[in-house]
Coordinates of C-alpha atoms in Angstrom, one line a residue:
X217 CA 170.4 -192.5 -1.6
X218 CA 173.4 -194.2 0.1
X219 CA 176.4 -195.3 -1.8
X220 CA 176.1 -198.8 -3.3
X221 CA 178.7 -201.2 -3.3
X222 CA 178.7 -204.3 -5.8
X223 CA 181.4 -206.7 -4.6
X224 CA 181.1 -209.3 -7.4
X225 CA 180.8 -206.6 -10.2
X226 CA 179.9 -207.1 -13.9
X227 CA 177.9 -203.9 -14.6
X228 CA 176.6 -201.0 -12.7
X229 CA 173.0 -201.6 -12.8
X230 CA 173.0 -205.4 -12.4
X231 CA 171.2 -205.3 -8.8
X232 CA 168.4 -203.0 -10.2
X233 CA 168.2 -205.3 -13.1
X234 CA 167.6 -208.2 -11.1
X235 CA 165.0 -206.6 -8.7
X236 CA 163.0 -205.2 -11.6
X237 CA 162.9 -208.7 -13.1
X238 CA 161.4 -210.1 -9.9
X239 CA 158.9 -207.4 -10.2
X240 CA 158.0 -208.5 -13.6
X241 CA 157.7 -211.9 -12.7
X242 CA 155.3 -210.9 -9.9
X243 CA 153.2 -208.9 -12.2
X244 CA 152.8 -211.8 -15.0
X245 CA 152.3 -214.4 -12.2
X246 CA 149.5 -212.5 -10.7
X247 CA 148.0 -211.8 -14.1
X248 CA 147.7 -215.5 -15.1
X249 CA 146.5 -216.4 -11.6
X250 CA 149.9 -218.4 -10.8
X251 CA 150.2 -218.2 -7.1
X252 CA 154.0 -218.6 -7.2
X253 CA 157.2 -216.3 -6.4
X254 CA 160.1 -216.1 -8.6
X255 CA 163.7 -216.0 -7.2
X256 CA 165.8 -214.4 -9.9
X257 CA 169.7 -214.3 -10.0
X258 CA 172.5 -213.6 -12.4
X259 CA 175.5 -215.8 -13.0
X260 CA 178.4 -214.2 -15.1
X261 CA 181.4 -216.1 -16.3
X262 CA 184.6 -213.9 -17.2
X263 CA 185.3 -213.8 -20.9
X264 CA 188.0 -211.1 -20.7
X265 CA 189.8 -208.5 -18.5
X266 CA 191.6 -208.8 -15.2
X267 CA 188.9 -209.0 -12.4
X268 CA 189.2 -210.6 -9.0
X269 CA 186.2 -213.1 -9.6
X270 CA 186.2 -215.5 -12.7
X271 CA 182.5 -216.3 -11.8
X272 CA 180.0 -213.6 -10.5
X273 CA 176.9 -214.1 -8.9
X274 CA 174.2 -211.1 -8.6
X275 CA 171.6 -212.3 -6.0
X276 CA 169.2 -211.1 -3.3
X277 CA 169.7 -213.5 -0.3
X278 CA 173.3 -214.7 -0.1
X279 CA 172.5 -218.3 -1.0
X280 CA 175.1 -219.0 -3.4
X281 CA 179.0 -218.4 -3.9
X282 CA 181.1 -218.6 -7.2
X283 CA 182.5 -221.7 -5.9
X284 CA 179.1 -223.4 -6.1
X285 CA 179.5 -223.1 -10.1
X286 CA 183.3 -223.7 -10.5
X287 CA 182.9 -227.0 -12.3
X288 CA 179.9 -225.7 -14.6
X289 CA 182.4 -225.0 -17.5
X290 CA 183.8 -228.4 -17.4
X291 CA 180.3 -230.1 -17.2
X292 CA 179.0 -228.0 -19.9
X293 CA 182.1 -229.2 -22.2
X294 CA 181.1 -232.8 -21.4
X295 CA 177.3 -232.1 -22.4
X296 CA 178.4 -230.4 -25.4
X297 CA 180.8 -233.5 -26.7
X298 CA 177.8 -235.9 -25.9
X299 CA 175.3 -233.8 -27.7
X300 CA 174.7 -235.2 -31.3
X301 CA 174.5 -231.7 -32.9
X302 CA 178.2 -230.9 -31.8
X303 CA 179.2 -233.1 -34.9
X304 CA 176.7 -231.2 -37.2
X305 CA 178.6 -229.5 -40.1
X306 CA 176.9 -226.4 -41.6
X307 CA 178.5 -225.4 -45.0
X308 CA 178.6 -221.8 -44.4
X309 CA 181.5 -221.1 -41.8
X310 CA 179.9 -218.3 -40.1
X311 CA 176.6 -220.1 -39.7
X312 CA 178.6 -223.3 -38.6
X313 CA 180.7 -221.2 -35.8
X314 CA 177.4 -219.3 -34.6
X315 CA 175.4 -222.6 -34.3
X316 CA 178.3 -224.3 -32.3
X317 CA 178.8 -221.3 -30.1
X318 CA 175.3 -221.3 -29.3
X319 CA 175.1 -225.1 -28.8
X320 CA 177.9 -224.6 -26.3
X321 CA 176.2 -221.8 -24.7
X322 CA 173.0 -223.8 -24.2
X323 CA 174.9 -226.7 -22.6
X324 CA 176.4 -224.2 -20.1
X325 CA 172.9 -222.9 -19.3
X326 CA 171.8 -226.6 -18.8
X327 CA 174.9 -227.3 -16.6
X328 CA 174.0 -224.3 -14.4
X329 CA 170.5 -225.5 -13.9
X330 CA 171.6 -229.1 -13.1
X331 CA 174.2 -227.6 -10.6
X332 CA 171.6 -225.2 -8.9
X333 CA 169.2 -228.4 -8.6
X334 CA 171.9 -230.6 -7.0
X335 CA 172.5 -228.2 -4.2
X336 CA 170.7 -229.5 -1.0
X337 CA 168.9 -226.3 0.1
X338 CA 167.6 -225.9 -3.5
X339 CA 165.7 -229.0 -4.2
X340 CA 162.4 -227.6 -3.4
X341 CA 162.9 -225.1 -6.5
X342 CA 162.9 -225.7 -10.4
X343 CA 165.3 -223.5 -12.2
X344 CA 165.0 -221.7 -15.7
X345 CA 168.3 -220.7 -17.2
X346 CA 168.6 -218.4 -20.3
X347 CA 171.5 -218.4 -22.8
X348 CA 174.1 -216.0 -21.9
X349 CA 174.8 -212.4 -23.0
X350 CA 178.1 -210.6 -23.2
X351 CA 177.8 -207.7 -20.7
X352 CA 181.2 -205.9 -20.1
X353 CA 183.7 -208.5 -19.4
X354 CA 181.2 -211.2 -18.5
X355 CA 179.0 -213.6 -20.2
X356 CA 175.9 -213.5 -18.1
X357 CA 172.9 -216.2 -17.7
X358 CA 169.6 -215.0 -16.1
X359 CA 168.1 -217.7 -13.9
X360 CA 164.6 -217.6 -12.4
X361 CA 164.0 -220.2 -9.5
X362 CA 160.3 -221.3 -9.1
X363 CA 158.9 -223.4 -6.1
X364 CA 158.6 -227.0 -7.4
X365 CA 155.6 -227.5 -5.6
X366 CA 153.6 -224.4 -7.1
X367 CA 154.8 -225.5 -10.6
X368 CA 153.7 -229.0 -10.0
X369 CA 150.1 -227.8 -9.6
X370 CA 149.9 -226.0 -13.0
X371 CA 148.1 -228.0 -15.6
X372 CA 150.5 -229.3 -18.2
X373 CA 151.3 -231.6 -20.9
X374 CA 154.2 -234.2 -20.4
X375 CA 156.0 -233.5 -23.7
X376 CA 158.7 -231.0 -23.6
X377 CA 160.6 -231.7 -26.9
X378 CA 159.5 -233.3 -30.3
X379 CA 161.4 -233.5 -33.4
X380 CA 164.4 -231.4 -31.9
X381 CA 161.7 -228.6 -31.3
X382 CA 161.4 -227.6 -27.6
X383 CA 157.5 -227.7 -26.7
X384 CA 156.1 -225.4 -24.1
X385 CA 154.0 -227.8 -21.7
X386 CA 152.1 -224.9 -19.7
X387 CA 151.0 -221.4 -19.7
X388 CA 153.4 -220.9 -16.5
X389 CA 156.2 -222.4 -18.4
X390 CA 155.3 -219.9 -21.4
X391 CA 155.4 -216.9 -19.3
X392 CA 158.7 -217.7 -17.4
X393 CA 160.5 -218.3 -20.9
X394 CA 158.9 -215.4 -22.5
X395 CA 160.2 -212.9 -19.5
X396 CA 163.6 -214.6 -19.8
X397 CA 163.8 -214.2 -23.3
X398 CA 162.7 -210.5 -23.1
X399 CA 165.2 -210.0 -20.1
X400 CA 168.2 -211.5 -22.3
X401 CA 167.4 -209.2 -25.1
X402 CA 167.5 -206.1 -22.7
X403 CA 171.1 -207.2 -21.7
X404 CA 172.3 -206.1 -25.3
X405 CA 171.3 -202.5 -24.5
X406 CA 173.5 -200.2 -22.5
X407 CA 173.0 -199.9 -18.7
X408 CA 170.5 -202.6 -18.6
X409 CA 168.6 -202.1 -15.4
X410 CA 168.8 -198.4 -15.1
X411 CA 165.1 -198.2 -16.2
X412 CA 162.9 -200.2 -13.8
X413 CA 160.8 -201.5 -16.4
X414 CA 163.5 -203.5 -18.0
X415 CA 161.2 -205.4 -20.5
X416 CA 159.8 -202.5 -22.3
X417 CA 156.3 -204.4 -22.7
X418 CA 153.1 -204.4 -20.8
X419 CA 152.1 -207.5 -18.7
X420 CA 149.3 -208.2 -21.0
X421 CA 151.5 -208.1 -24.0
X422 CA 154.1 -210.4 -22.2
X423 CA 151.3 -212.9 -21.6
X424 CA 149.7 -212.6 -25.2
X425 CA 153.1 -213.5 -26.6
X426 CA 153.7 -216.3 -24.2
X427 CA 150.3 -217.9 -25.1
X428 CA 151.0 -217.6 -28.7
X429 CA 154.4 -219.4 -28.3
X430 CA 152.7 -222.1 -26.2
X431 CA 149.8 -222.6 -28.6
X432 CA 152.2 -222.8 -31.6
X433 CA 154.3 -225.7 -29.9
X434 CA 151.0 -227.5 -28.7
X435 CA 149.6 -227.3 -32.3
X436 CA 152.9 -228.6 -33.6
X437 CA 152.2 -231.7 -31.2
X438 CA 149.0 -232.2 -32.7
X439 CA 150.5 -232.4 -36.2
X440 CA 150.6 -228.9 -37.8
X441 CA 154.0 -226.9 -38.2
X442 CA 153.0 -223.4 -38.9
X443 CA 150.3 -222.3 -36.5
X444 CA 150.2 -218.5 -35.8
X445 CA 147.7 -216.1 -34.4
X446 CA 145.9 -219.2 -33.0
X447 CA 144.6 -217.6 -29.9
X448 CA 143.4 -214.7 -31.9
X449 CA 141.3 -217.0 -34.2
X450 CA 139.8 -218.6 -31.2
X451 CA 139.0 -215.2 -29.7
X452 CA 137.2 -214.4 -32.8
X453 CA 135.3 -217.6 -33.0
X454 CA 134.4 -217.4 -29.4
X455 CA 132.9 -213.7 -29.8
X456 CA 131.2 -214.3 -33.0
X457 CA 127.3 -214.9 -32.8
X458 CA 125.4 -217.2 -35.2
X459 CA 122.0 -216.0 -35.8
X460 CA 121.9 -214.2 -32.4
X461 CA 123.1 -217.2 -30.6
X462 CA 126.6 -217.0 -28.5
X463 CA 129.2 -219.4 -29.5
X464 CA 129.3 -222.8 -28.1
X465 CA 130.8 -226.4 -28.9
X466 CA 134.0 -227.8 -29.4
X467 CA 136.9 -227.9 -31.8
X468 CA 139.3 -231.1 -31.6
X469 CA 142.8 -230.4 -32.8
X470 CA 144.3 -233.5 -34.3
X471 CA 145.5 -234.9 -37.7
X472 CA 142.7 -236.7 -39.6
X473 CA 145.0 -239.9 -39.8
X474 CA 145.5 -240.0 -35.9
X475 CA 144.3 -243.2 -34.8
X476 CA 142.6 -241.7 -31.7
X477 CA 140.3 -239.9 -34.2
X478 CA 137.1 -241.3 -35.3
X479 CA 135.9 -239.2 -38.3
X480 CA 131.8 -239.5 -38.5
X481 CA 131.4 -236.7 -41.2
X482 CA 134.4 -236.0 -43.7
X483 CA 133.9 -232.7 -45.4
X484 CA 134.6 -233.0 -49.2
X485 CA 136.3 -229.6 -49.2
X486 CA 138.1 -228.7 -45.9
X487 CA 137.4 -225.1 -44.5
X488 CA 140.5 -223.0 -43.6
X489 CA 140.5 -222.2 -39.8
X490 CA 141.0 -218.5 -40.6
X491 CA 137.4 -218.8 -42.3
X492 CA 135.8 -217.9 -38.9
X493 CA 132.3 -217.5 -40.2
X494 CA 132.4 -220.8 -41.7
X495 CA 133.9 -222.6 -38.7
X496 CA 131.5 -220.8 -36.5
X497 CA 128.5 -222.2 -38.6
X498 CA 130.2 -225.8 -38.3
X499 CA 130.3 -225.4 -34.6
X500 CA 126.6 -225.4 -34.5
X501 CA 126.8 -229.0 -35.4
X502 CA 128.9 -230.2 -32.8
X503 CA 127.1 -231.8 -29.8
X504 CA 127.4 -234.7 -27.4
X505 CA 127.9 -237.1 -30.4
X506 CA 130.4 -235.3 -32.4
X507 CA 132.8 -232.4 -32.4
X508 CA 134.3 -230.2 -35.1
X509 CA 137.7 -231.6 -36.4
X510 CA 140.6 -229.6 -37.3
X511 CA 144.2 -230.4 -38.0
X512 CA 145.4 -226.8 -37.1
X513 CA 145.0 -225.5 -40.6
X514 CA 141.7 -226.8 -41.9
X515 CA 138.4 -228.1 -40.6
X516 CA 138.2 -231.6 -42.2
X517 CA 134.8 -233.0 -40.6
X518 CA 133.1 -233.8 -37.5
X519 CA 133.9 -236.8 -35.3
X520 CA 135.0 -237.9 -31.8
X521 CA 138.0 -238.8 -29.8
X522 CA 138.2 -242.5 -28.9
X523 CA 138.0 -243.7 -25.5
X524 CA 141.3 -245.5 -25.7
X525 CA 143.2 -242.3 -26.7
X526 CA 146.7 -242.5 -24.9
X527 CA 147.3 -238.9 -23.0
X528 CA 150.9 -239.7 -23.2
X529 CA 151.0 -239.2 -27.0
X530 CA 150.1 -235.4 -26.3
X531 CA 148.5 -235.4 -29.9
X532 CA 145.0 -234.6 -29.5
X533 CA 143.7 -231.3 -27.9
X534 CA 140.2 -229.7 -27.5
X535 CA 139.1 -226.0 -27.6
X536 CA 135.8 -225.7 -25.7
X537 CA 133.8 -222.6 -26.3
X538 CA 131.8 -222.1 -23.3
X539 CA 130.1 -218.8 -23.9
X540 CA 130.6 -215.7 -25.6
X541 CA 134.1 -214.5 -25.5
X542 CA 135.0 -217.4 -23.3
X543 CA 137.0 -220.6 -24.2
X544 CA 139.5 -223.1 -22.9
X545 CA 142.1 -225.3 -24.3
X546 CA 142.3 -228.8 -23.0
X547 CA 144.2 -232.1 -23.3
X548 CA 142.6 -235.4 -21.9
X549 CA 140.0 -233.5 -20.1
X550 CA 142.5 -231.2 -18.1
X551 CA 142.1 -227.6 -18.9
X552 CA 145.3 -225.9 -19.7
X553 CA 144.5 -222.4 -20.1
X554 CA 141.4 -220.2 -20.3
X555 CA 140.6 -216.9 -22.4
X556 CA 137.9 -214.5 -21.2
X557 CA 137.5 -211.7 -23.5
X558 CA 140.9 -211.8 -24.8
X559 CA 142.3 -212.2 -21.2
X560 CA 144.5 -215.2 -21.0
X561 CA 144.9 -217.1 -17.5
X562 CA 145.2 -220.5 -15.9
X563 CA 141.7 -222.3 -15.6
X564 CA 140.1 -221.0 -12.4
X565 CA 137.3 -223.6 -12.3
X566 CA 139.1 -226.3 -10.4
X567 CA 137.4 -227.0 -7.0
X568 CA 139.7 -226.4 -4.1
X569 CA 139.2 -229.8 -2.7
X570 CA 141.4 -229.3 0.5
X571 CA 139.8 -226.3 1.6
X572 CA 136.3 -227.7 0.8
X573 CA 137.0 -230.7 2.9
X574 CA 138.7 -228.9 5.9
X575 CA 135.5 -226.6 5.9
X576 CA 133.2 -229.5 6.2
X577 CA 135.1 -231.1 8.8
X578 CA 134.9 -227.7 10.9
X579 CA 131.4 -227.0 10.4
X580 CA 129.7 -230.5 10.4
X581 CA 129.7 -233.5 12.6
X582 CA 131.1 -236.8 10.8
X583 CA 130.4 -235.6 7.3
X584 CA 131.0 -237.8 4.4
X585 CA 133.6 -235.8 2.8
X586 CA 134.0 -238.1 -0.3
X587 CA 130.2 -238.0 -1.1
X588 CA 130.4 -234.2 -0.7
X589 CA 133.4 -233.5 -2.8
X590 CA 131.9 -235.7 -5.6
X591 CA 128.6 -233.8 -5.5
X592 CA 130.4 -230.4 -5.7
X593 CA 132.2 -231.9 -8.7
X594 CA 129.3 -233.0 -10.5
X595 CA 127.5 -229.6 -9.8
X596 CA 130.6 -228.0 -11.2
X597 CA 129.6 -229.5 -14.7
X598 CA 126.9 -227.0 -15.2
X599 CA 126.1 -225.1 -18.3
X600 CA 125.3 -221.7 -17.2
X601 CA 126.1 -221.3 -13.5
X602 CA 125.1 -223.6 -10.5
X603 CA 124.7 -223.3 -6.6
X604 CA 125.2 -226.4 -4.1
X605 CA 124.2 -225.8 -0.5
X606 CA 125.2 -228.2 2.3
X607 CA 123.3 -227.8 5.7
X608 CA 123.7 -229.3 9.0
X609 CA 119.9 -229.2 9.1
X610 CA 119.1 -229.8 5.4
X611 CA 115.7 -231.4 6.5
X612 CA 114.8 -228.4 8.5
X613 CA 116.0 -226.0 5.8
X614 CA 114.1 -227.7 3.2
X615 CA 110.8 -227.5 5.0
X616 CA 111.5 -223.7 5.8
X617 CA 112.5 -222.8 2.3
X618 CA 109.7 -225.0 0.8
X619 CA 107.6 -222.4 -0.5
X620 CA 110.3 -221.3 -2.7
X621 CA 111.9 -224.8 -3.6
X622 CA 110.8 -228.3 -4.1
X623 CA 111.4 -230.5 -0.9
X624 CA 112.4 -234.1 -1.8
X625 CA 112.5 -237.5 -0.1
X626 CA 116.3 -237.6 1.2
X627 CA 118.2 -239.6 -1.2
X628 CA 121.6 -240.0 -2.8
X629 CA 121.8 -238.7 -6.6
X630 CA 124.1 -240.0 -9.2
X631 CA 126.5 -237.4 -10.8
X632 CA 124.8 -237.2 -13.8
X633 CA 121.5 -236.4 -12.0
X634 CA 123.1 -233.8 -10.1
X635 CA 124.5 -232.2 -13.2
X636 CA 121.2 -232.3 -15.0
X637 CA 119.5 -230.5 -11.9
X638 CA 121.7 -227.6 -12.4
X639 CA 119.8 -226.7 -15.7
X640 CA 117.0 -225.5 -13.2
X641 CA 117.3 -222.4 -11.4
X642 CA 118.0 -222.6 -7.7
X643 CA 120.3 -224.7 -5.7
X644 CA 120.6 -228.2 -4.8
X645 CA 120.4 -228.5 -1.1
X646 CA 122.2 -231.7 0.5
X647 CA 123.0 -232.9 4.2
X648 CA 126.5 -233.6 5.3
X649 CA 126.1 -237.3 4.2
X650 CA 125.4 -236.1 0.5
X651 CA 121.8 -236.8 0.4
X652 CA 119.4 -234.4 -1.4
X653 CA 116.6 -232.7 0.5
X654 CA 115.4 -230.0 -2.2
X655 CA 115.9 -228.8 -5.4
X656 CA 115.3 -225.5 -7.1
X657 CA 116.2 -224.0 -3.8
X658 CA 116.0 -220.0 -3.6
X659 CA 118.1 -218.7 -0.5
X660 CA 116.8 -216.0 1.6
X661 CA 118.7 -213.6 4.1
X662 CA 119.1 -210.0 4.8
X663 CA 121.2 -207.3 3.6
X664 CA 124.0 -206.6 6.0
X665 CA 126.5 -204.5 4.0
X666 CA 128.2 -207.6 2.7
X667 CA 128.8 -209.1 -0.6
X668 CA 130.0 -207.6 -3.8
X669 CA 128.2 -205.2 -6.2
X670 CA 130.4 -206.6 -9.0
X671 CA 129.1 -210.1 -8.7
X672 CA 126.1 -211.8 -9.7
X673 CA 122.8 -212.8 -7.7
X674 CA 124.1 -216.4 -6.9
X675 CA 127.1 -215.2 -5.0
X676 CA 125.5 -212.2 -3.4
X677 CA 122.3 -214.4 -2.3
X678 CA 124.8 -216.9 -0.7
X679 CA 126.6 -214.2 1.2
X680 CA 123.1 -212.9 2.5
X681 CA 122.0 -216.4 3.3
X682 CA 125.2 -217.2 5.2
X683 CA 125.1 -213.8 7.2
X684 CA 121.6 -214.5 8.4
X685 CA 120.5 -216.7 11.5
X686 CA 120.6 -220.4 10.1
X687 CA 122.2 -223.8 10.8
X688 CA 126.0 -224.5 9.9
X689 CA 126.1 -224.4 6.0
X690 CA 128.5 -224.4 3.1
X691 CA 127.5 -222.8 -0.2
X692 CA 129.5 -223.7 -3.3
X693 CA 128.9 -221.2 -6.0
X694 CA 129.7 -221.7 -9.7
X695 CA 129.6 -218.6 -11.7
X696 CA 128.6 -218.7 -15.4
X697 CA 131.9 -217.0 -16.3
X698 CA 133.8 -220.1 -14.9
X699 CA 134.5 -218.8 -11.3
X700 CA 134.3 -221.0 -8.1
X701 CA 133.4 -219.5 -4.7
X702 CA 133.3 -221.9 -1.7
X703 CA 131.6 -220.0 1.2
X704 CA 132.0 -219.1 4.0
X705 CA 135.6 -218.0 3.2
X706 CA 137.3 -218.7 6.3
X707 CA 140.9 -218.7 7.1
X708 CA 142.3 -222.2 6.7
X709 CA 143.4 -223.9 9.7
X710 CA 147.2 -223.9 10.2
X711 CA 149.8 -225.4 12.7
X712 CA 150.7 -222.6 15.4
X713 CA 154.1 -223.9 15.4
X714 CA 154.5 -222.7 11.8
X715 CA 153.1 -219.5 12.6
X716 CA 155.5 -219.0 15.7
X717 CA 158.5 -220.1 13.3
X718 CA 157.7 -217.3 11.0
X719 CA 157.6 -214.8 13.7
X720 CA 160.8 -216.1 15.1
X721 CA 162.7 -216.3 12.0
X722 CA 161.8 -212.6 11.1
X723 CA 162.7 -211.2 14.6
X724 CA 166.0 -212.9 14.8
X725 CA 167.0 -211.8 11.1
X726 CA 165.8 -208.3 11.6
X727 CA 168.1 -207.9 14.5
X728 CA 171.3 -208.3 12.5
X729 CA 173.1 -205.6 11.3
X730 CA 173.8 -204.6 8.6
X731 CA 170.4 -206.5 7.7
X732 CA 170.1 -208.6 4.6
X733 CA 167.2 -206.4 3.3
X734 CA 166.1 -208.6 0.5
X735 CA 165.8 -211.7 2.9
X736 CA 164.2 -209.5 5.5
X737 CA 161.6 -208.3 3.2
X738 CA 160.9 -211.9 2.2
X739 CA 160.3 -212.9 5.6
X740 CA 158.1 -209.9 6.2
X741 CA 156.0 -211.2 3.4
X742 CA 155.9 -214.7 5.2
X743 CA 154.8 -213.0 8.3
X744 CA 152.2 -210.9 6.8
X745 CA 150.8 -214.0 5.0
X746 CA 150.0 -215.3 8.4
X747 CA 149.0 -212.1 10.1
X748 CA 145.4 -213.3 10.8
X749 CA 146.8 -215.8 13.4
X750 CA 149.1 -213.3 15.2
X751 CA 148.5 -212.7 18.7
X752 CA 148.9 -209.1 20.3
X753 CA 152.3 -209.6 21.6
X754 CA 153.6 -211.0 18.4
X755 CA 152.1 -207.9 16.4
X756 CA 153.9 -205.6 18.8
X757 CA 157.3 -207.2 18.6
X758 CA 156.9 -207.5 14.8
X759 CA 156.0 -203.9 14.4
X760 CA 158.9 -202.9 16.6
X761 CA 161.3 -204.8 14.7
X762 CA 160.0 -203.5 11.3
X763 CA 160.3 -199.9 12.7
X764 CA 163.8 -200.5 13.6
X765 CA 164.7 -201.9 10.2
X766 CA 163.0 -198.7 8.5
X767 CA 165.2 -196.6 11.1
X768 CA 168.3 -198.3 9.7
X769 CA 167.3 -197.9 6.1
X770 CA 166.6 -194.3 6.5
X771 CA 169.9 -193.7 8.1
X772 CA 172.0 -195.5 5.5
X773 CA 169.9 -195.4 2.5
X774 CA 167.8 -192.0 2.7
X775 CA 164.6 -194.0 2.3
X776 CA 161.8 -195.5 4.3
X777 CA 159.2 -198.0 3.3
X778 CA 156.0 -197.5 4.9
X779 CA 153.8 -200.5 5.8
X780 CA 150.5 -200.7 7.9
X781 CA 151.2 -202.0 11.4
X782 CA 150.0 -205.4 12.2
X783 CA 147.3 -205.8 14.5
X784 CA 145.5 -208.9 16.0
X785 CA 142.2 -210.1 14.5
X786 CA 139.4 -210.4 16.7
X787 CA 138.0 -213.1 14.7
X788 CA 140.9 -215.3 15.5
X789 CA 140.3 -218.3 18.1
X790 CA 141.8 -221.7 18.8
X791 CA 139.5 -223.3 16.2
X792 CA 141.9 -222.0 13.4
X793 CA 144.8 -224.0 15.0
X794 CA 145.5 -227.4 13.3
X795 CA 146.4 -230.2 15.6
X796 CA 150.1 -230.7 15.7
X797 CA 149.9 -234.2 15.3
X798 CA 148.4 -233.5 11.6

């Protein structure tokens, strides 16, 4: 290993600490199904000693300078003076001092986040900043930047604070804050970063802890202060059968005096949530006209949420038990998280409308994208899995498949009727204008070495059907476990200019010596993400540049990263380019 030089020195393992933290975020985001990267950095403010830098920045790419944060301390003091809690008096002198120091530190973290967000080049990012920890002579803040657009796609509530209590609005936010909190505690240990697993916890443990924290604050919004182990209770309820039947039904979380709640049946003696056999039995009484009502501690009756409920109040939440071991938490019809056999993730049953519409436009002539999207969403309200087939020759396919389906007179069906038809085995067959041509469709096709043995019959039947000779078609498969597949799985159309820009950026940066290795690696990920679209010439140039980078790394650092070479994909053709006018 070559010599390491840290110009803005705070402690000897600050770079490996930051790199390890990036890896922890990557693992946790993958675990919950959050397709985003985290950009981690450390900012330290000198607290003692004689050092060349009053402010140190530990970062990967050279995006920030100490001068960028020169006004943070002054801004923090202004924020502190304006904060009502700065005038709070705690009778115990030590308690008062610790509270005010923590408040001041929190204001500096807030000022850091504001400063980062104000930098012109960083407006596409949202920054999460921890309170500081004294490491050597510096007070170090840990910062995670998350792409703003990705974070905006995560289902969440609007409330972030209630009664001076911080509310965690989404699962992604919960995981980010949990990792930052654990990383901050690690900084109290000697030589933080000398061990690559800096959090001393498994990814599953991190996600479970984050989930519990999120649920505790969510239930606080519903009116109960002392919720704990809520997700464990829900796991028990979802896995507990009743007279051989798997769990189903809905549990509404809201105070009994919430004006949005209509109590149809009030229990004379409320039932504790922890009495899972009793609550499971009550769930048998929930259905289309009433749900089980709980205030977070007790089940107090059955009833409904009024249609005039104001989602902005964030005071009513619903746990839906879909099948054994599978439940979801939602607010105002939007699922916030899903739990399958104890594994927590973001909901995965949201139809990818942009891909669905793009695929429709590529395969069909003048499709009614609105009608098709509406139909696909209606089919998605199934109870035990469903399948929608859209064929360019729906009339001919209905006739050909009629021995194993029912052909019908072409007609547009209402959303409710389409949903009702999912209770029947087999697919619903539509034409590109959204008219139904057949129901109860059993797809045919020959096995060609494709498919997935770990998947069910719906998915594999769809793969075999699309792999056979047939008119252009789209199959949307809704699995019983909540997953969605839109087939065929084609690479999306992209702008050729964007692919060329990614290639040019990597080639230009990789030619610099010494190379900025972290930025080079990030740009390589961007190139690798569009590898399907690369020409033979681009693959050759990129492979050569990558090889030269690794030669430099071996010469200067005695190590080499080995990646498989890029190769042009034979399936790539001009149909994958999106018009530049788009």
